């Protein structure tokens, strides 16, 4: 494992299906059309997207020989205004439901928060996952979409170095 592939490892977890946790990708029955590592130069419009980014890498040292990388993951969520009724309330409710699926997948299985062994632990330290919704009064008229950001931390496996 390397710090360079942490974002790809987290995306691999988020797009996993058939394990009993909510499925995210619409091609597998979920609510999101796209879950991808990194922000594209020109993000697609009018689609439900999750862009997985990393804000920080911190390396902690133990006994001058062991090290562990800690990542701050940052998910940018984009949800299109698509209600044919002309109101946005139904789309906001659908967005809330889709965000709930993302939170369940981040939380993982009871007793195993390693995201399938990809990390030592995810969303465990600190003991919170932060979701911040942007004001729809600003995002709907300008871009016809809802946006939120999710932030959480992951500890990687320890290594000698």
PDB file of N, CA and C in Angstrom, residues 9-92:
ATOM      1  N   UNK A   9      -8.258   3.375  -3.479  1.00  0.00           N
ATOM      2  CA  UNK A   9      -8.743   2.320  -2.578  1.00  0.00           C
ATOM      3  C   UNK A   9     -10.100   2.683  -1.984  1.00  0.00           C
ATOM      4  N   UNK A  10     -10.283   3.956  -1.638  1.00  0.00           N
ATOM      5  CA  UNK A  10     -11.560   4.374  -1.065  1.00  0.00           C
ATOM      6  C   UNK A  10     -12.670   4.338  -2.117  1.00  0.00           C
ATOM      7  N   UNK A  11     -12.372   4.732  -3.339  1.00  0.00           N
ATOM      8  CA  UNK A  11     -13.372   4.633  -4.410  1.00  0.00           C
ATOM      9  C   UNK A  11     -13.759   3.177  -4.634  1.00  0.00           C
ATOM     10  N   UNK A  12     -12.780   2.274  -4.606  1.00  0.00           N
ATOM     11  CA  UNK A  12     -13.077   0.848  -4.778  1.00  0.00           C
ATOM     12  C   UNK A  12     -14.075   0.373  -3.725  1.00  0.00           C
ATOM     13  N   UNK A  13     -13.949   0.875  -2.501  1.00  0.00           N
ATOM     14  CA  UNK A  13     -14.899   0.523  -1.445  1.00  0.00           C
ATOM     15  C   UNK A  13     -16.271   1.117  -1.730  1.00  0.00           C
ATOM     16  N   UNK A  14     -16.303   2.374  -2.115  1.00  0.00           N
ATOM     17  CA  UNK A  14     -17.576   3.054  -2.331  1.00  0.00           C
ATOM     18  C   UNK A  14     -18.377   2.452  -3.484  1.00  0.00           C
ATOM     19  N   UNK A  15     -17.716   1.877  -4.479  1.00  0.00           N
ATOM     20  CA  UNK A  15     -18.447   1.306  -5.613  1.00  0.00           C
ATOM     21  C   UNK A  15     -18.683  -0.196  -5.479  1.00  0.00           C
ATOM     22  N   UNK A  16     -18.293  -0.776  -4.358  1.00  0.00           N
ATOM     23  CA  UNK A  16     -18.526  -2.199  -4.122  1.00  0.00           C
ATOM     24  C   UNK A  16     -20.027  -2.471  -4.043  1.00  0.00           C
ATOM     25  N   UNK A  17     -20.443  -3.600  -4.562  1.00  0.00           N
ATOM     26  CA  UNK A  17     -21.847  -3.994  -4.468  1.00  0.00           C
ATOM     27  C   UNK A  17     -21.935  -5.466  -4.077  1.00  0.00           C
ATOM     28  N   UNK A  18     -23.109  -5.863  -3.611  1.00  0.00           N
ATOM     29  CA  UNK A  18     -23.349  -7.259  -3.283  1.00  0.00           C
ATOM     30  C   UNK A  18     -22.833  -7.702  -1.930  1.00  0.00           C
ATOM     31  N   UNK A  19     -22.497  -6.746  -1.059  1.00  0.00           N
ATOM     32  CA  UNK A  19     -21.950  -7.114   0.243  1.00  0.00           C
ATOM     33  C   UNK A  19     -22.916  -6.869   1.390  1.00  0.00           C
ATOM     34  N   UNK A  20     -24.132  -6.423   1.091  1.00  0.00           N
ATOM     35  CA  UNK A  20     -25.129  -6.187   2.133  1.00  0.00           C
ATOM     36  C   UNK A  20     -25.244  -4.725   2.549  1.00  0.00           C
ATOM     37  N   UNK A  21     -24.288  -3.895   2.193  1.00  0.00           N
ATOM     38  CA  UNK A  21     -24.377  -2.466   2.455  1.00  0.00           C
ATOM     39  C   UNK A  21     -25.043  -1.792   1.264  1.00  0.00           C
ATOM     40  N   UNK A  22     -25.523  -0.555   1.434  1.00  0.00           N
ATOM     41  CA  UNK A  22     -26.158   0.115   0.298  1.00  0.00           C
ATOM     42  C   UNK A  22     -25.216   0.217  -0.904  1.00  0.00           C
ATOM     43  N   UNK A  23     -25.786   0.005  -2.066  1.00  0.00           N
ATOM     44  CA  UNK A  23     -25.062   0.144  -3.327  1.00  0.00           C
ATOM     45  C   UNK A  23     -25.162   1.604  -3.743  1.00  0.00           C
ATOM     46  N   UNK A  24     -24.064   2.181  -4.212  1.00  0.00           N
ATOM     47  CA  UNK A  24     -24.086   3.579  -4.607  1.00  0.00           C
ATOM     48  C   UNK A  24     -24.282   3.775  -6.106  1.00  0.00           C
ATOM     49  N   UNK A  25     -23.583   3.017  -6.932  1.00  0.00           N
ATOM     50  CA  UNK A  25     -23.640   3.233  -8.378  1.00  0.00           C
ATOM     51  C   UNK A  25     -24.977   2.794  -8.973  1.00  0.00           C
ATOM     52  N   UNK A  26     -25.535   3.625  -9.840  1.00  0.00           N
ATOM     53  CA  UNK A  26     -26.823   3.310 -10.469  1.00  0.00           C
ATOM     54  C   UNK A  26     -26.731   2.081 -11.371  1.00  0.00           C
ATOM     55  N   UNK A  27     -25.564   1.809 -11.934  1.00  0.00           N
ATOM     56  CA  UNK A  27     -25.408   0.622 -12.788  1.00  0.00           C
ATOM     57  C   UNK A  27     -25.534  -0.669 -11.989  1.00  0.00           C
ATOM     58  N   UNK A  28     -25.405  -0.565 -10.663  1.00  0.00           N
ATOM     59  CA  UNK A  28     -25.567  -1.731  -9.788  1.00  0.00           C
ATOM     60  C   UNK A  28     -26.836  -1.653  -8.958  1.00  0.00           C
ATOM     61  N   UNK A  29     -27.676  -0.643  -9.209  1.00  0.00           N
ATOM     62  CA  UNK A  29     -28.932  -0.500  -8.483  1.00  0.00           C
ATOM     63  C   UNK A  29     -28.960   0.642  -7.491  1.00  0.00           C
ATOM     64  N   UNK A  30     -27.898   1.427  -7.415  1.00  0.00           N
ATOM     65  CA  UNK A  30     -27.834   2.552  -6.484  1.00  0.00           C
ATOM     66  C   UNK A  30     -28.398   3.829  -7.078  1.00  0.00           C
ATOM     67  N   UNK A  31     -28.178   4.935  -6.368  1.00  0.00           N
ATOM     68  CA  UNK A  31     -28.753   6.216  -6.757  1.00  0.00           C
ATOM     69  C   UNK A  31     -27.759   7.167  -7.423  1.00  0.00           C
ATOM     70  N   UNK A  32     -26.484   6.808  -7.463  1.00  0.00           N
ATOM     71  CA  UNK A  32     -25.458   7.709  -7.993  1.00  0.00           C
ATOM     72  C   UNK A  32     -25.000   7.252  -9.371  1.00  0.00           C
ATOM     73  N   UNK A  33     -24.958   8.170 -10.323  1.00  0.00           N
ATOM     74  CA  UNK A  33     -24.519   7.832 -11.678  1.00  0.00           C
ATOM     75  C   UNK A  33     -23.006   7.697 -11.776  1.00  0.00           C
ATOM     76  N   UNK A  34     -22.274   8.391 -10.932  1.00  0.00           N
ATOM     77  CA  UNK A  34     -20.826   8.410 -11.041  1.00  0.00           C
ATOM     78  C   UNK A  34     -20.193   8.528  -9.661  1.00  0.00           C
ATOM     79  N   UNK A  35     -19.237   7.661  -9.379  1.00  0.00           N
ATOM     80  CA  UNK A  35     -18.388   7.758  -8.186  1.00  0.00           C
ATOM     81  C   UNK A  35     -16.968   7.616  -8.701  1.00  0.00           C
ATOM     82  N   UNK A  36     -16.170   8.656  -8.532  1.00  0.00           N
ATOM     83  CA  UNK A  36     -14.832   8.597  -9.111  1.00  0.00           C
ATOM     84  C   UNK A  36     -13.795   9.278  -8.237  1.00  0.00           C
ATOM     85  N   UNK A  37     -12.553   8.853  -8.429  1.00  0.00           N
ATOM     86  CA  UNK A  37     -11.422   9.467  -7.757  1.00  0.00           C
ATOM     87  C   UNK A  37     -11.079  10.773  -8.447  1.00  0.00           C
ATOM     88  N   UNK A  38     -10.899  11.787  -7.662  1.00  0.00           N
ATOM     89  CA  UNK A  38     -10.438  13.098  -8.124  1.00  0.00           C
ATOM     90  C   UNK A  38     -11.501  13.858  -8.914  1.00  0.00           C
ATOM     91  N   UNK A  39     -11.285  15.145  -8.997  1.00  0.00           N
ATOM     92  CA  UNK A  39     -12.211  16.053  -9.668  1.00  0.00           C
ATOM     93  C   UNK A  39     -11.793  16.185 -11.127  1.00  0.00           C
ATOM     94  N   UNK A  40     -12.700  15.909 -12.051  1.00  0.00           N
ATOM     95  CA  UNK A  40     -12.336  16.074 -13.461  1.00  0.00           C
ATOM     96  C   UNK A  40     -12.225  17.558 -13.827  1.00  0.00           C
ATOM     97  N   UNK A  41     -11.540  17.807 -14.899  1.00  0.00           N
ATOM     98  CA  UNK A  41     -11.368  19.187 -15.357  1.00  0.00           C
ATOM     99  C   UNK A  41     -12.714  19.823 -15.684  1.00  0.00           C
ATOM    100  N   UNK A  42     -13.572  19.066 -16.328  1.00  0.00           N
ATOM    101  CA  UNK A  42     -14.919  19.553 -16.646  1.00  0.00           C
ATOM    102  C   UNK A  42     -15.924  18.529 -16.119  1.00  0.00           C
ATOM    103  N   UNK A  43     -16.377  18.721 -14.873  1.00  0.00           N
ATOM    104  CA  UNK A  43     -17.334  17.765 -14.307  1.00  0.00           C
ATOM    105  C   UNK A  43     -18.620  17.716 -15.121  1.00  0.00           C
ATOM    106  N   UNK A  44     -19.162  16.514 -15.243  1.00  0.00           N
ATOM    107  CA  UNK A  44     -20.416  16.344 -15.963  1.00  0.00           C
ATOM    108  C   UNK A  44     -21.541  17.115 -15.305  1.00  0.00           C
ATOM    109  N   UNK A  45     -22.453  17.586 -16.093  1.00  0.00           N
ATOM    110  CA  UNK A  45     -23.602  18.334 -15.589  1.00  0.00           C
ATOM    111  C   UNK A  45     -24.837  17.450 -15.676  1.00  0.00           C
ATOM    112  N   UNK A  46     -25.788  17.763 -14.842  1.00  0.00           N
ATOM    113  CA  UNK A  46     -27.080  17.088 -14.854  1.00  0.00           C
ATOM    114  C   UNK A  46     -26.994  15.622 -14.481  1.00  0.00           C
ATOM    115  N   UNK A  47     -25.984  15.264 -13.714  1.00  0.00           N
ATOM    116  CA  UNK A  47     -25.858  13.893 -13.241  1.00  0.00           C
ATOM    117  C   UNK A  47     -25.550  13.877 -11.758  1.00  0.00           C
ATOM    118  N   UNK A  48     -25.829  12.761 -11.114  1.00  0.00           N
ATOM    119  CA  UNK A  48     -25.504  12.603  -9.695  1.00  0.00           C
ATOM    120  C   UNK A  48     -24.065  12.078  -9.596  1.00  0.00           C
ATOM    121  N   UNK A  49     -23.212  12.864  -8.968  1.00  0.00           N
ATOM    122  CA  UNK A  49     -21.780  12.571  -8.924  1.00  0.00           C
ATOM    123  C   UNK A  49     -21.229  12.615  -7.511  1.00  0.00           C
ATOM    124  N   UNK A  50     -20.280  11.706  -7.258  1.00  0.00           N
ATOM    125  CA  UNK A  50     -19.455  11.761  -6.052  1.00  0.00           C
ATOM    126  C   UNK A  50     -18.010  11.808  -6.520  1.00  0.00           C
ATOM    127  N   UNK A  51     -17.302  12.861  -6.131  1.00  0.00           N
ATOM    128  CA  UNK A  51     -15.884  12.995  -6.434  1.00  0.00           C
ATOM    129  C   UNK A  51     -15.120  12.815  -5.130  1.00  0.00           C
ATOM    130  N   UNK A  52     -14.229  11.824  -5.097  1.00  0.00           N
ATOM    131  CA  UNK A  52     -13.484  11.505  -3.887  1.00  0.00           C
ATOM    132  C   UNK A  52     -12.120  12.185  -3.968  1.00  0.00           C
ATOM    133  N   UNK A  53     -11.858  13.038  -2.996  1.00  0.00           N
ATOM    134  CA  UNK A  53     -10.607  13.778  -2.906  1.00  0.00           C
ATOM    135  C   UNK A  53      -9.967  13.512  -1.554  1.00  0.00           C
ATOM    136  N   UNK A  54      -8.748  13.958  -1.421  1.00  0.00           N
ATOM    137  CA  UNK A  54      -8.045  13.830  -0.143  1.00  0.00           C
ATOM    138  C   UNK A  54      -7.498  15.204   0.191  1.00  0.00           C
ATOM    139  N   UNK A  55      -7.843  15.707   1.373  1.00  0.00           N
ATOM    140  CA  UNK A  55      -7.385  17.036   1.780  1.00  0.00           C
ATOM    141  C   UNK A  55      -6.003  17.002   2.413  1.00  0.00           C
ATOM    142  N   UNK A  56      -5.766  15.998   3.248  1.00  0.00           N
ATOM    143  CA  UNK A  56      -4.479  15.953   3.954  1.00  0.00           C
ATOM    144  C   UNK A  56      -3.969  14.525   4.055  1.00  0.00           C
ATOM    145  N   UNK A  57      -2.658  14.433   4.204  1.00  0.00           N
ATOM    146  CA  UNK A  57      -1.994  13.191   4.617  1.00  0.00           C
ATOM    147  C   UNK A  57      -1.148  13.577   5.817  1.00  0.00           C
ATOM    148  N   UNK A  58      -1.309  12.855   6.886  1.00  0.00           N
ATOM    149  CA  UNK A  58      -0.476  13.073   8.077  1.00  0.00           C
ATOM    150  C   UNK A  58       0.208  11.749   8.384  1.00  0.00           C
ATOM    151  N   UNK A  59       1.502  11.782   8.600  1.00  0.00           N
ATOM    152  CA  UNK A  59       2.221  10.579   9.004  1.00  0.00           C
ATOM    153  C   UNK A  59       2.555  10.671  10.482  1.00  0.00           C
ATOM    154  N   UNK A  60       2.051   9.719  11.235  1.00  0.00           N
ATOM    155  CA  UNK A  60       2.381   9.648  12.657  1.00  0.00           C
ATOM    156  C   UNK A  60       3.479   8.626  12.857  1.00  0.00           C
ATOM    157  N   UNK A  61       4.380   8.941  13.772  1.00  0.00           N
ATOM    158  CA  UNK A  61       5.500   8.046  14.074  1.00  0.00           C
ATOM    159  C   UNK A  61       5.294   7.403  15.450  1.00  0.00           C
ATOM    160  N   UNK A  62       5.713   6.142  15.526  1.00  0.00           N
ATOM    161  CA  UNK A  62       5.624   5.384  16.771  1.00  0.00           C
ATOM    162  C   UNK A  62       6.990   4.773  17.042  1.00  0.00           C
ATOM    163  N   UNK A  63       7.549   5.022  18.189  1.00  0.00           N
ATOM    164  CA  UNK A  63       8.813   4.412  18.623  1.00  0.00           C
ATOM    165  C   UNK A  63       9.941   4.633  17.611  1.00  0.00           C
ATOM    166  N   UNK A  64       9.908   5.735  16.895  1.00  0.00           N
ATOM    167  CA  UNK A  64      10.941   6.120  15.932  1.00  0.00           C
ATOM    168  C   UNK A  64      11.165   5.107  14.807  1.00  0.00           C
ATOM    169  N   UNK A  65      10.342   4.070  14.723  1.00  0.00           N
ATOM    170  CA  UNK A  65      10.524   3.061  13.677  1.00  0.00           C
ATOM    171  C   UNK A  65       9.257   2.786  12.890  1.00  0.00           C
ATOM    172  N   UNK A  66       8.125   2.967  13.522  1.00  0.00           N
ATOM    173  CA  UNK A  66       6.848   2.659  12.868  1.00  0.00           C
ATOM    174  C   UNK A  66       6.181   3.964  12.450  1.00  0.00           C
ATOM    175  N   UNK A  67       5.511   3.914  11.294  1.00  0.00           N
ATOM    176  CA  UNK A  67       4.778   5.072  10.808  1.00  0.00           C
ATOM    177  C   UNK A  67       3.396   4.640  10.331  1.00  0.00           C
ATOM    178  N   UNK A  68       2.473   5.582  10.371  1.00  0.00           N
ATOM    179  CA  UNK A  68       1.126   5.313   9.892  1.00  0.00           C
ATOM    180  C   UNK A  68       0.612   6.579   9.212  1.00  0.00           C
ATOM    181  N   UNK A  69       0.119   6.429   7.996  1.00  0.00           N
ATOM    182  CA  UNK A  69      -0.472   7.548   7.270  1.00  0.00           C
ATOM    183  C   UNK A  69      -1.935   7.694   7.669  1.00  0.00           C
ATOM    184  N   UNK A  70      -2.359   8.932   7.865  1.00  0.00           N
ATOM    185  CA  UNK A  70      -3.746   9.254   8.196  1.00  0.00           C
ATOM    186  C   UNK A  70      -4.236  10.220   7.118  1.00  0.00           C
ATOM    187  N   UNK A  71      -5.379   9.904   6.523  1.00  0.00           N
ATOM    188  CA  UNK A  71      -5.925  10.691   5.420  1.00  0.00           C
ATOM    189  C   UNK A  71      -7.203  11.393   5.854  1.00  0.00           C
ATOM    190  N   UNK A  72      -7.396  12.585   5.359  1.00  0.00           N
ATOM    191  CA  UNK A  72      -8.673  13.263   5.481  1.00  0.00           C
ATOM    192  C   UNK A  72      -9.342  13.179   4.115  1.00  0.00           C
ATOM    193  N   UNK A  73     -10.366  12.327   4.017  1.00  0.00           N
ATOM    194  CA  UNK A  73     -11.098  12.190   2.765  1.00  0.00           C
ATOM    195  C   UNK A  73     -12.161  13.279   2.673  1.00  0.00           C
ATOM    196  N   UNK A  74     -12.344  13.738   1.446  1.00  0.00           N
ATOM    197  CA  UNK A  74     -13.293  14.812   1.176  1.00  0.00           C
ATOM    198  C   UNK A  74     -14.105  14.392  -0.048  1.00  0.00           C
ATOM    199  N   UNK A  75     -15.389  14.146   0.150  1.00  0.00           N
ATOM    200  CA  UNK A  75     -16.270  13.758  -0.938  1.00  0.00           C
ATOM    201  C   UNK A  75     -17.100  14.961  -1.354  1.00  0.00           C
ATOM    202  N   UNK A  76     -17.078  15.280  -2.632  1.00  0.00           N
ATOM    203  CA  UNK A  76     -17.916  16.348  -3.189  1.00  0.00           C
ATOM    204  C   UNK A  76     -19.101  15.674  -3.870  1.00  0.00           C
ATOM    205  N   UNK A  77     -20.305  15.958  -3.393  1.00  0.00           N
ATOM    206  CA  UNK A  77     -21.528  15.354  -3.901  1.00  0.00           C
ATOM    207  C   UNK A  77     -22.311  16.386  -4.700  1.00  0.00           C
ATOM    208  N   UNK A  78     -22.762  15.979  -5.879  1.00  0.00           N
ATOM    209  CA  UNK A  78     -23.556  16.844  -6.749  1.00  0.00           C
ATOM    210  C   UNK A  78     -24.809  16.066  -7.141  1.00  0.00           C
ATOM    211  N   UNK A  79     -25.968  16.679  -6.953  1.00  0.00           N
ATOM    212  CA  UNK A  79     -27.258  16.034  -7.233  1.00  0.00           C
ATOM    213  C   UNK A  79     -28.091  16.962  -8.112  1.00  0.00           C
ATOM    214  N   UNK A  80     -28.524  16.518  -9.291  1.00  0.00           N
ATOM    215  CA  UNK A  80     -29.229  17.413 -10.205  1.00  0.00           C
ATOM    216  C   UNK A  80     -30.673  17.672  -9.793  1.00  0.00           C
ATOM    217  N   UNK A  81     -31.130  18.843 -10.118  1.00  0.00           N
ATOM    218  CA  UNK A  81     -32.546  19.169 -10.004  1.00  0.00           C
ATOM    219  C   UNK A  81     -33.218  18.515 -11.203  1.00  0.00           C
ATOM    220  N   UNK A  82     -34.063  17.525 -10.949  1.00  0.00           N
ATOM    221  CA  UNK A  82     -34.621  16.778 -12.077  1.00  0.00           C
ATOM    222  C   UNK A  82     -36.121  16.545 -11.970  1.00  0.00           C
ATOM    223  N   UNK A  83     -36.738  17.079 -10.949  1.00  0.00           N
ATOM    224  CA  UNK A  83     -38.169  16.857 -10.756  1.00  0.00           C
ATOM    225  C   UNK A  83     -38.956  17.479 -11.903  1.00  0.00           C
ATOM    226  N   UNK A  84     -39.797  16.695 -12.486  1.00  0.00           N
ATOM    227  CA  UNK A  84     -40.635  17.197 -13.574  1.00  0.00           C
ATOM    228  C   UNK A  84     -41.794  18.044 -13.085  1.00  0.00           C
ATOM    229  N   UNK A  85     -42.005  18.065 -11.762  1.00  0.00           N
ATOM    230  CA  UNK A  85     -43.154  18.799 -11.228  1.00  0.00           C
ATOM    231  C   UNK A  85     -42.886  20.291 -11.082  1.00  0.00           C
ATOM    232  N   UNK A  86     -41.642  20.720 -11.261  1.00  0.00           N
ATOM    233  CA  UNK A  86     -41.317  22.130 -11.130  1.00  0.00           C
ATOM    234  C   UNK A  86     -40.976  22.543  -9.712  1.00  0.00           C
ATOM    235  N   UNK A  87     -40.984  21.601  -8.769  1.00  0.00           N
ATOM    236  CA  UNK A  87     -40.589  21.916  -7.395  1.00  0.00           C
ATOM    237  C   UNK A  87     -39.316  21.141  -7.080  1.00  0.00           C
ATOM    238  N   UNK A  88     -38.589  21.635  -6.110  1.00  0.00           N
ATOM    239  CA  UNK A  88     -37.328  20.980  -5.777  1.00  0.00           C
ATOM    240  C   UNK A  88     -37.401  20.118  -4.523  1.00  0.00           C
ATOM    241  N   UNK A  89     -38.519  20.116  -3.825  1.00  0.00           N
ATOM    242  CA  UNK A  89     -38.609  19.380  -2.569  1.00  0.00           C
ATOM    243  C   UNK A  89     -38.380  17.879  -2.767  1.00  0.00           C
ATOM    244  N   UNK A  90     -38.964  17.291  -3.811  1.00  0.00           N
ATOM    245  CA  UNK A  90     -38.783  15.851  -4.058  1.00  0.00           C
ATOM    246  C   UNK A  90     -37.323  15.529  -4.354  1.00  0.00           C
ATOM    247  N   UNK A  91     -36.657  16.404  -5.107  1.00  0.00           N
ATOM    248  CA  UNK A  91     -35.240  16.183  -5.401  1.00  0.00           C
ATOM    249  C   UNK A  91     -34.379  16.308  -4.153  1.00  0.00           C
ATOM    250  N   UNK A  92     -34.732  17.239  -3.273  1.00  0.00           N
ATOM    251  CA  UNK A  92     -33.977  17.374  -2.022  1.00  0.00           C
ATOM    252  C   UNK A  92     -34.150  16.140  -1.146  1.00  0.00           C
TER     253      UNK A  92
END
